[in-house]
Amino acid sequence: MGWTVCVTWFLCLLVCECLQLAASESVLHGEVHSPQYPRPYPPNQLKKRDLSVPEGYRIQLSLTHLDIKVSPGCSQDSLTVLHDQEVLGKFCGQKNSTDHPDRESILSQSNRLTLIFRTRGSTSELQQHTGFSATYKAIDIDECSKPDPGDGSGPLCSQICVNTPGSYRCSCHSGYKLHLDQRSCLLSCDTAVFDIHEGHLSSPRYPRPSPPFLSCNYIISVESRFNVILNFTDKFHIESVNTPQGPRCLHHWLQVTIPGSEPIKLCGRKSPGVIATNSSTVRLDYHTEDEGLSHGWSLHYSTQSNDCGEPEPLLNGGVTFLSGVQNQYGSVFQYHCNEPFYSLSGDANISFTCEADRKWRSNHRVTPTCIPVCGQPTKLISTYQRIIGGSGAPDNTIPWQALLNIDGIRVGGMVIADRWIMTAAHDLTHNGKAVSNGTVLIYMGHTDLKPLVRTPVYVASVHIHPDYNNPKGGDYNNDIALIKLQDPLTFNSSIMPICLPAEGATNVTDMMGMVSGFGIMEIYPPRITKKLKYVHLPVVEQRICHNSVNNLKKTRDNVPSLTNNMFCAGLPEGGRDTCIGDSGGPFALRDDDGRFWAAGIVSWGVDCGQQGRYRVYTKVTNYLDWINKTMQENGN
Ligand SMILES: *[C@@H]1O[C@H](CO)[C@@H](O)[C@H](O)[C@H]1NC(C)=O
Ligand SMILES: *[C@@H]1O[C@H](CO)[C@@H](O)[C@H](O)[C@H]1NC(C)=O
Ligand SMILES: *[C@@H]1O[C@H](CO)[C@@H](O)[C@H](O)[C@H]1NC(C)=O
Ligand SMILES: *[C@@H]1O[C@H](CO)[C@@H](O)[C@H](O)[C@H]1NC(C)=O
Ligand SMILES: *[C@@H]1O[C@H](CO)[C@@H](O)[C@H](O)[C@H]1NC(C)=O
Ligand SMILES: *[C@@H]1O[C@H](CO)[C@@H](O)[C@H](O)[C@H]1NC(C)=O
Ligand SMILES: *[C@@H]1O[C@H](CO)[C@@H](O)[C@H](O)[C@H]1NC(C)=O
Ligand SMILES: CC(=O)N[C@H]1CO[C@H](CO)[C@@H](O)[C@@H]1O
């Protein structure tokens, strides 16, 4: 316990002795007394003693003994207690009879206190005053009870202050957490990640005002091929401050951060409305301070695919990307059809581009479709056959050939469209009425009967030509019918349609055609072959055929008449080959481009293979309008 006499202190200026002892350590308690205590103190003393206790404490000094020579105002000998330069007390006399009101203890405002003991008088004068003795101890400061200093710094703790020995700490109500400043409480709106494609976000407590000290983060993050769209509601208010530079988001803001671009700070009263971020990730940071008031915000977010998506599939076709990253902005594709069985309608090379609005666009209005290629088998019969009984057709050479089973009776037909079979009307009528569609089964796709009949195709509706009227089997005029299939066919090398006649394809005299079928119209015994057969026969001049029919009529009853809706084909010398072909089957001609077209439908004949007799075929060219109309009226 030493005394420090310090020249820096104004009361000490005259003192020669200046001795700085070791800096007093911070202790929690101690004792101090006058020099030579409890013996009488010496004269001419000026002693200064700095007391200190740890930060966060105050010093309580208690005088346990006081015996200082009394003088008016303690101007002679005294003990002065100071805090900084403020005199807390000046003592002389006996304890309990000082010049000052009796004070058991002195409390400093901080953890420091200074004592100055001063005596005067001559050395000769012997005095018996013993001076003073005091104890001091550290008293915890209750920081929490301190009043708001009123300098704008606010209370120590924004919510709860907890006093601790020598210090204090702040704590928060439930639902809040302590901010990094250890003083403010933040609403617990920790980083929330939204990875669903649509959602709702709003400020804490919305539509009530936002609490202060918010620091809320929201991250919307969806798959990279989607873009986030923010749609703020109209009720939007984040405090902005008017500055000379204009309104500023000073204390409160909602910051929207889109990767790769400058963050945007939102505040004010006007709703930002829709923000198309053009990004799959967006971060929102909502910040409030205790200054100012914001009523908050609310938004709905949605996502939009940022690519054009898969192009519409094309039935019997596909897409070919020409440039760009598949389905993304700027990429270009074209449709193609499954060749050689389908070709693009209109022959147009339509390109589709993925535009900025994430839609596929083309400069054409037409939607491309794949239309079946007709009359072009992948394999051709190379040599003309004129063999009695016809020849077996190689696979895929007559892919339009159909075999019809009508209540057990087998007849022929031909594929003319993916849902349509053409055949003879007389095959589909019974007692003048159309057979019910459930009694008809259709087979296609094989030249061998055995595999052919394994998988039938079913009938949706039967359409007999309205002018066909043949109750007694004597009138084959308009012997044409169409069958609509329940399901469309997908064409391939074994099933393809035959073309319909081109308009104006009227004079076919002498042209060599091809008749095909599974049946041989032998009267005795009727026979079905196991293979598809065909034969090549020329179209006979109508006049010759007329003569043939008229000659027959002279010798026979009930011979049908030849009309201009019919033509004949066959060889004048006759032969059984002319009988090949089921009724309803195709008589095919080839056009200049090599395409097979349906010139005739096997209709009727008298006997078979007789010299001077011909088979008669329905002249399909005469029925184009009806075929078109029937197909259109029944959904193609
Ligand atoms: C934004 O939301 C409003 C209603 O809240 C709605 O009417 C509007 O269509 C939305 N806009 C977009 C682009 O989603
Ligand atoms: C969206 O971003 C893409 C690149 O990611 C850019 O090419 C396109 O121009 C942007 N669109 C808008 C509307 O900003
Ligand atoms: C159509 O486009 C394809 C691919 O770009 C090209 O090979 C073909 O020649 C084009 N055809 C026509 C008729 O332009
Ligand atoms: C049969 O055909 C008629 C029209 O000819 C049609 O109305 C009917 O729905 C068809 N029935 C079945 C079972 O396909
Ligand atoms: C053609 O299609 C039919 C039915 O869709 C199928 O049974 C047949 O095997 C196909 N043929 C070829 C050569 O692909
Ligand atoms: C039809 O064609 C045949 C053979 O090419 C020809 O002899 C005949 O004169 C033609 N008939 C008509 C009306 O053009
Ligand atoms: C059949 O209809 C198509 C349109 O579906 C048309 O292009 C064609 O010219 C028509 N043919 C006839 C003979 O009416
Ligand atoms: C009232 C009181 O406490 N008086 C005391 C003052 O001091 C003297 C001596 O120090 C005591 O004897 C008294 O009792």
Short mmCIF file of C-alpha atoms and ligand atoms in Angstrom, two decimals, residues 65-66 94-97, ligand 8:
data_model
loop_
_atom_site.label_atom_id
_atom_site.label_comp_id
_atom_site.label_asym_id
_atom_site.label_seq_id
_atom_site.Cartn_x
_atom_site.Cartn_y
_atom_site.Cartn_z
CA HIS A 65 -12.06 5.48 11.34
CA LEU A 66 -11.71 9.22 11.04
CA GLN A 94 -13.79 12.76 14.24
CA LYS A 95 -15.86 10.28 12.46
CA ASN A 96 -19.53 11.13 13.04
CA SER A 97 -18.72 14.69 13.78
C1 LIG B 8 -23.39 9.37 17.95
C2 LIG B 8 -22.02 8.70 17.82
O1 LIG B 8 -21.85 7.76 17.06
N1 LIG B 8 -21.05 9.23 18.52
C3 LIG B 8 -19.66 8.74 18.54
C4 LIG B 8 -18.75 9.74 17.88
O2 LIG B 8 -17.37 9.27 17.92
C5 LIG B 8 -16.91 9.09 19.19
C6 LIG B 8 -15.45 8.75 19.15
O3 LIG B 8 -15.01 8.39 17.86
C7 LIG B 8 -17.72 8.05 19.93
O4 LIG B 8 -17.29 7.91 21.18
C8 LIG B 8 -19.18 8.43 19.90
O5 LIG B 8 -19.98 7.43 20.41
#
